[in-house]
Coordinates of C-alpha atoms and ligand atoms in Angstrom, one line a residue:
M17 CA 22.5 7.5 -10.2
L18 CA 19.8 10.0 -9.5
G19 CA 16.9 9.2 -7.1
L20 CA 14.0 11.0 -5.5
T21 CA 15.4 11.5 -2.0
K22 CA 14.2 12.6 1.4
L23 CA 17.3 14.7 2.3
A24 CA 16.5 15.6 5.9
S25 CA 13.7 15.3 8.4
G26 CA 10.9 17.9 8.7
P27 CA 8.5 19.2 6.1
G28 CA 9.8 19.2 2.5
N29 CA 13.5 18.5 2.0
V30 CA 12.7 16.2 -1.0
A31 CA 14.6 16.5 -4.2
I32 CA 16.2 14.4 -7.0
A33 CA 19.7 13.8 -5.8
E34 CA 22.8 11.8 -6.6
R35 CA 22.5 8.4 -4.8
P36 CA 25.0 5.6 -4.2
E37 CA 25.1 2.9 -7.0
P38 CA 23.5 -0.3 -5.5
R39 CA 25.7 -3.4 -5.2
P40 CA 24.2 -6.8 -4.4
A41 CA 25.4 -8.2 -1.1
P42 CA 25.3 -12.0 -0.7
G43 CA 21.6 -13.2 -0.9
H44 CA 20.5 -9.9 -2.5
V45 CA 19.7 -8.8 -6.0
V46 CA 19.8 -5.5 -7.9
L47 CA 16.5 -4.7 -9.6
D48 CA 16.1 -2.5 -12.6
V49 CA 13.1 -0.6 -11.5
V50 CA 10.4 -0.2 -14.2
A51 CA 7.8 1.6 -12.1
A52 CA 7.3 2.6 -8.5
G53 CA 3.9 3.8 -7.1
I54 CA 3.4 7.0 -5.2
C55 CA 1.7 6.2 -1.9
G56 CA -0.1 8.3 0.6
T57 CA 2.8 7.5 2.9
D58 CA 5.2 9.2 0.5
L59 CA 3.1 12.4 0.9
H60 CA 3.3 12.0 4.7
I61 CA 7.1 11.5 4.4
H62 CA 7.3 14.6 2.2
D63 CA 5.4 16.5 4.8
G64 CA 7.6 15.3 7.7
E65 CA 4.7 13.3 9.3
F66 CA 6.2 9.8 8.9
A67 CA 9.5 8.8 10.4
V68 CA 12.3 8.0 8.0
V69 CA 16.1 7.8 8.2
P70 CA 17.4 10.5 5.8
P71 CA 19.0 10.8 3.4
V72 CA 17.1 8.0 1.8
T73 CA 15.7 7.3 -1.7
M74 CA 11.9 7.1 -1.3
G75 CA 9.6 4.6 -3.0
H76 CA 8.4 1.2 -1.6
E77 CA 5.8 0.1 -4.3
V78 CA 8.3 -1.4 -6.8
A79 CA 8.0 -3.4 -9.9
G80 CA 11.1 -4.3 -12.0
T81 CA 13.4 -6.8 -13.5
V82 CA 16.2 -8.7 -11.7
A83 CA 19.4 -7.3 -13.2
E84 CA 22.3 -8.4 -10.9
L85 CA 22.7 -11.3 -8.5
G86 CA 24.7 -11.4 -5.2
D87 CA 26.6 -14.5 -4.1
G88 CA 24.4 -17.4 -3.3
V89 CA 21.4 -16.3 -5.4
D90 CA 19.9 -18.9 -7.8
G91 CA 20.9 -17.9 -11.4
S92 CA 17.3 -18.5 -12.6
W93 CA 16.3 -15.1 -11.1
L94 CA 18.2 -13.1 -13.7
G95 CA 15.9 -11.2 -16.0
V96 CA 12.7 -12.2 -14.1
R97 CA 9.9 -9.6 -13.8
V98 CA 9.2 -9.1 -10.1
V99 CA 7.6 -7.1 -7.4
T100 CA 9.3 -6.9 -4.0
E101 CA 8.3 -7.0 -0.3
T102 CA 9.4 -3.9 1.5
Y103 CA 11.4 -5.2 4.6
F104 CA 15.1 -4.9 3.8
S105 CA 16.0 -6.4 7.2
T106 CA 14.4 -7.5 10.5
C107 CA 16.0 -9.0 13.6
G108 CA 14.6 -12.4 12.8
E109 CA 14.4 -13.3 16.5
C110 CA 11.9 -11.2 18.4
K111 CA 8.4 -12.4 19.3
W112 CA 7.0 -10.7 16.2
C113 CA 9.6 -12.0 13.7
S114 CA 9.2 -15.6 15.1
T115 CA 5.4 -15.5 14.7
G116 CA 5.2 -14.3 11.1
R117 CA 4.7 -10.6 12.0
P118 CA 8.0 -9.0 10.8
N119 CA 6.0 -5.8 10.1
L120 CA 6.0 -5.2 13.9
C121 CA 9.7 -5.9 14.5
R122 CA 11.3 -3.0 16.3
E123 CA 14.5 -3.6 14.3
R124 CA 12.7 -3.5 10.9
R125 CA 14.4 -1.5 8.2
S126 CA 12.3 -0.9 5.1
I127 CA 13.0 0.3 1.6
G128 CA 12.0 3.9 0.9
T129 CA 12.2 4.8 4.6
H130 CA 15.3 3.3 6.2
V131 CA 17.2 2.1 3.2
D132 CA 17.2 3.3 -0.4
G133 CA 13.9 2.6 -2.2
G134 CA 12.5 2.4 -5.7
F135 CA 12.3 6.1 -6.8
A136 CA 15.6 5.5 -8.6
P137 CA 16.5 3.4 -11.6
R138 CA 18.1 0.6 -9.5
L139 CA 17.7 -0.7 -5.9
V140 CA 19.0 -3.7 -4.0
V141 CA 16.7 -6.0 -2.1
P142 CA 17.0 -9.5 -0.5
V143 CA 16.1 -12.2 -3.0
T144 CA 13.7 -13.7 -0.4
N145 CA 11.5 -10.6 -0.9
L146 CA 10.9 -11.2 -4.6
H147 CA 7.6 -12.4 -6.2
R148 CA 7.3 -13.2 -9.9
I149 CA 4.5 -11.4 -11.7
P150 CA 2.3 -12.8 -14.4
D151 CA 3.4 -12.0 -18.0
R152 CA 0.1 -10.4 -18.8
L153 CA 0.3 -7.9 -16.0
N154 CA 2.0 -4.7 -17.0
A155 CA 4.7 -3.5 -14.7
Y156 CA 3.1 -0.1 -14.0
A157 CA 0.0 -1.8 -12.6
A158 CA 2.2 -4.5 -10.9
A159 CA 3.6 -1.7 -8.6
M160 CA 0.2 -1.9 -6.9
A161 CA 1.0 -5.4 -5.6
E162 CA 2.5 -3.7 -2.5
P163 CA -0.6 -1.7 -1.4
L164 CA -2.7 -4.8 -2.3
A165 CA -0.6 -6.9 0.1
C166 CA -1.2 -4.2 2.8
C167 CA -5.0 -4.5 2.2
C168 CA -4.7 -8.3 2.3
H169 CA -3.0 -8.1 5.6
S170 CA -5.7 -5.8 7.1
L171 CA -8.6 -7.8 5.7
L172 CA -7.5 -11.5 5.4
D173 CA -5.1 -12.1 8.2
P174 CA -7.4 -13.1 10.0
D175 CA -10.5 -12.9 7.7
R176 CA -12.6 -9.8 8.6
V177 CA -15.3 -10.4 6.0
G178 CA -17.6 -13.4 5.9
D179 CA -19.8 -14.8 3.1
D180 CA -22.7 -12.4 2.2
E181 CA -21.7 -9.8 4.8
R182 CA -22.4 -6.2 4.0
V183 CA -19.1 -4.2 3.8
L184 CA -18.7 -0.5 3.7
V185 CA -15.5 0.9 2.2
I186 CA -14.9 4.6 2.9
G187 CA -12.6 6.4 0.6
P188 CA -12.4 5.4 -3.1
G189 CA -8.6 6.0 -3.6
P190 CA -6.2 3.3 -4.6
I191 CA -6.3 1.6 -1.1
G192 CA -10.1 1.8 -0.9
L193 CA -10.5 0.2 -4.4
L194 CA -8.0 -2.5 -3.6
A195 CA -9.6 -3.2 -0.2
A196 CA -13.1 -3.3 -1.8
Q197 CA -11.9 -6.0 -4.2
V198 CA -10.2 -8.0 -1.4
A199 CA -13.4 -7.8 0.7
R200 CA -15.4 -9.0 -2.3
S201 CA -13.0 -11.9 -2.8
S202 CA -14.0 -13.0 0.7
G203 CA -17.7 -13.1 -0.2
G204 CA -18.6 -9.6 0.9
H205 CA -21.2 -7.3 -0.7
V206 CA -19.2 -4.1 -0.9
H207 CA -20.5 -0.5 -1.0
V208 CA -17.9 2.2 -1.7
R209 CA -18.5 5.7 -0.4
G210 CA -16.7 8.9 -1.1
T211 CA -17.4 12.7 -1.3
P212 CA -18.9 14.5 -4.2
A213 CA -15.3 15.4 -5.2
D214 CA -14.6 11.6 -5.7
A215 CA -17.0 11.3 -8.6
A216 CA -14.4 10.0 -11.1
R217 CA -13.0 7.5 -8.6
L218 CA -16.6 6.3 -7.8
D219 CA -17.2 5.8 -11.5
V220 CA -14.2 3.4 -11.5
A221 CA -15.7 1.7 -8.4
G222 CA -18.9 1.4 -10.3
A223 CA -17.2 0.0 -13.3
L224 CA -15.5 -2.6 -11.0
G225 CA -19.0 -3.7 -10.0
F226 CA -19.4 -2.0 -6.6
A227 CA -22.4 -0.1 -5.3
T228 CA -21.4 3.5 -4.6
S229 CA -22.7 6.6 -2.9
T230 CA -21.4 10.0 -1.8
T231 CA -21.7 12.0 1.4
A232 CA -24.3 14.0 -0.4
A233 CA -26.7 11.0 -0.1
A234 CA -28.1 9.5 3.1
A235 CA -26.3 6.7 4.9
P236 CA -26.8 3.4 3.1
G237 CA -27.9 1.5 6.2
E238 CA -25.8 -0.5 8.6
F239 CA -22.8 -2.7 7.7
D240 CA -21.4 -5.9 9.1
V241 CA -17.8 -4.7 8.4
V242 CA -16.6 -1.1 8.0
V243 CA -13.3 -0.4 6.3
E244 CA -12.0 3.1 6.6
C245 CA -9.6 4.0 3.8
S246 CA -9.9 7.8 3.7
G247 CA -7.8 8.8 6.7
N248 CA -10.3 11.6 7.2
A249 CA -12.0 12.3 10.5
A250 CA -15.4 12.6 8.9
G251 CA -14.9 9.3 7.2
M252 CA -13.8 7.6 10.4
A253 CA -16.8 9.1 12.3
F254 CA -19.2 7.9 9.5
A255 CA -17.7 4.4 9.7
L256 CA -18.2 4.2 13.5
E257 CA -21.8 5.5 13.0
T258 CA -22.8 3.0 10.2
A259 CA -21.1 -0.1 11.7
A260 CA -23.6 -2.7 12.9
R261 CA -23.5 -3.8 16.5
G262 CA -20.5 -6.1 17.1
A263 CA -18.9 -5.2 13.8
P264 CA -15.2 -5.0 13.1
Y265 CA -14.0 -1.5 12.3
V266 CA -11.0 -1.7 10.1
Q267 CA -8.8 1.4 9.9
I268 CA -6.4 1.4 6.9
G269 CA -6.3 5.2 6.1
L270 CA -3.8 7.4 7.9
A271 CA -4.8 10.8 9.2
G272 CA -1.2 12.0 9.8
K273 CA -2.4 13.9 12.9
P274 CA -4.7 13.4 15.9
V275 CA -8.4 13.5 15.1
M276 CA -11.6 13.9 17.1
L277 CA -14.0 10.9 16.9
P278 CA -17.2 9.7 18.6
F279 CA -15.3 6.9 20.2
D280 CA -18.0 6.0 22.7
L281 CA -19.6 4.1 19.8
V282 CA -16.9 1.5 20.1
C283 CA -18.3 0.8 23.6
F284 CA -22.0 1.2 22.9
K285 CA -21.9 -1.1 19.8
E286 CA -19.0 -3.4 21.0
L287 CA -17.1 -2.6 17.9
S288 CA -13.7 -4.3 17.5
G289 CA -11.1 -1.9 16.1
T290 CA -8.6 -3.6 13.9
S291 CA -6.0 -2.7 11.3
G292 CA -2.9 -3.9 9.7
F293 CA 0.4 -2.1 9.6
A294 CA 2.1 -2.6 6.2
S295 CA 2.3 -6.3 5.1
T296 CA 3.5 -9.7 6.0
P297 CA 4.9 -12.6 3.8
T298 CA 1.5 -14.3 4.2
S299 CA -0.3 -11.3 2.9
W300 CA 2.0 -11.0 -0.1
A301 CA 1.2 -14.6 -1.0
R302 CA -2.6 -13.9 -0.8
A303 CA -2.1 -10.7 -2.9
L304 CA -0.3 -12.6 -5.7
E305 CA -3.0 -15.3 -5.6
L306 CA -5.7 -12.6 -6.1
I307 CA -3.9 -11.1 -9.0
E308 CA -3.2 -14.5 -10.6
S309 CA -6.9 -15.5 -10.3
G310 CA -8.2 -12.2 -11.6
Q311 CA -10.2 -11.6 -8.4
V312 CA -8.3 -8.3 -8.1
E313 CA -7.8 -6.0 -11.1
L314 CA -5.0 -3.5 -10.9
E315 CA -5.0 -2.0 -14.4
P316 CA -8.2 0.0 -13.9
L317 CA -6.6 1.8 -10.9
L318 CA -3.6 3.1 -12.9
S319 CA -4.0 6.7 -13.9
E320 CA -0.7 7.8 -15.2
A321 CA 3.0 6.6 -15.4
V322 CA 5.0 9.8 -14.9
P323 CA 8.7 10.3 -15.7
L324 CA 10.8 10.7 -12.5
E325 CA 11.8 14.3 -13.4
E326 CA 8.1 15.2 -13.2
W327 CA 7.7 13.9 -9.6
E328 CA 6.3 17.1 -8.3
R329 CA 3.4 17.0 -10.7
A330 CA 2.7 13.4 -9.8
F331 CA 2.9 14.1 -6.1
A332 CA 0.5 17.1 -6.5
A333 CA -1.9 14.8 -8.4
T334 CA -1.8 12.2 -5.7
R335 CA -2.4 14.9 -3.0
A336 CA -5.3 16.4 -5.0
A337 CA -6.8 12.9 -5.4
A338 CA -6.7 13.4 -9.2
G339 CA -7.2 10.1 -10.9
I340 CA -6.4 7.0 -8.8
K341 CA -2.8 5.8 -8.8
Q342 CA 0.2 7.6 -10.2
V343 CA 3.4 5.7 -10.6
L344 CA 6.9 7.0 -11.4
L345 CA 8.7 5.6 -14.4
L346 CA 12.3 4.8 -13.7
N347 CA 13.6 2.8 -16.8
Ligands
ZN19 ZN1 2.6 2.5 0.6
ZN20 ZN1 12.2 -8.9 15.0

């Protein structure tokens, strides 16, 4: 079986390579992967800026069908369309695991970074990680359930946005457009901001019903909550500057390197810096609820489903912020 693999640490060292055929251990299933989303993290992994345990098949935003069951797995799972949480294993005992925060477990091993992920036709995951997806949701869009769960973790656990609060989302990429929809589901009035190069993405934000602006325009006032999804120093500085006094500053974007920021504003305005690393079981439940209820739409964010062999083109498009979300097609 061929999979897109991080072969060794450092920049590059990514190629399609022969990978071990997955076998389901007890309590695990093999998924036929239909689609797996390309995430900013995958670019950081490609560039050697995000720690992984090579050689490892990349891909952690997975939608597929249950194809094989390990011992002890309920037979009703066979053939079910699913998305999967990303933790392959955690210690289950530390203070983080025992308080519903397995994302912070030091022993955490995730698909696509520590164990083989979804940029291959098949992968094995614990059955406890699976979530059924609605019939009407296409599997390409369903691969975005994972980044949606990450946004739910950052914005809903605990709730950062209150009814009628003004929310600024910086960076209209896939994470920004998911975060904007989550913030709106909490009652926020959301403004999405990008650069002039983001025109097409801001058009999608507009079509989803959000107010938008670009850095070519003046700051649109102060915001009760600022959500930074660009991972860009200028975006972070702008978020600190436009946050109202006492506001939460939510950092979701990753810079991949140290950045210079006017951090005194955290003090002068008593901002509370918050974030969320990856996702938790609670945030997955919230994500699936938002998809089921139609409060979050995934399809408008899907730009292209690209065959695995053309991964370089899809990675380049993601890097160039062309379109919104590229997913790789595996089956
Ligand atoms: Zn991701
Ligand atoms: Zn633990």
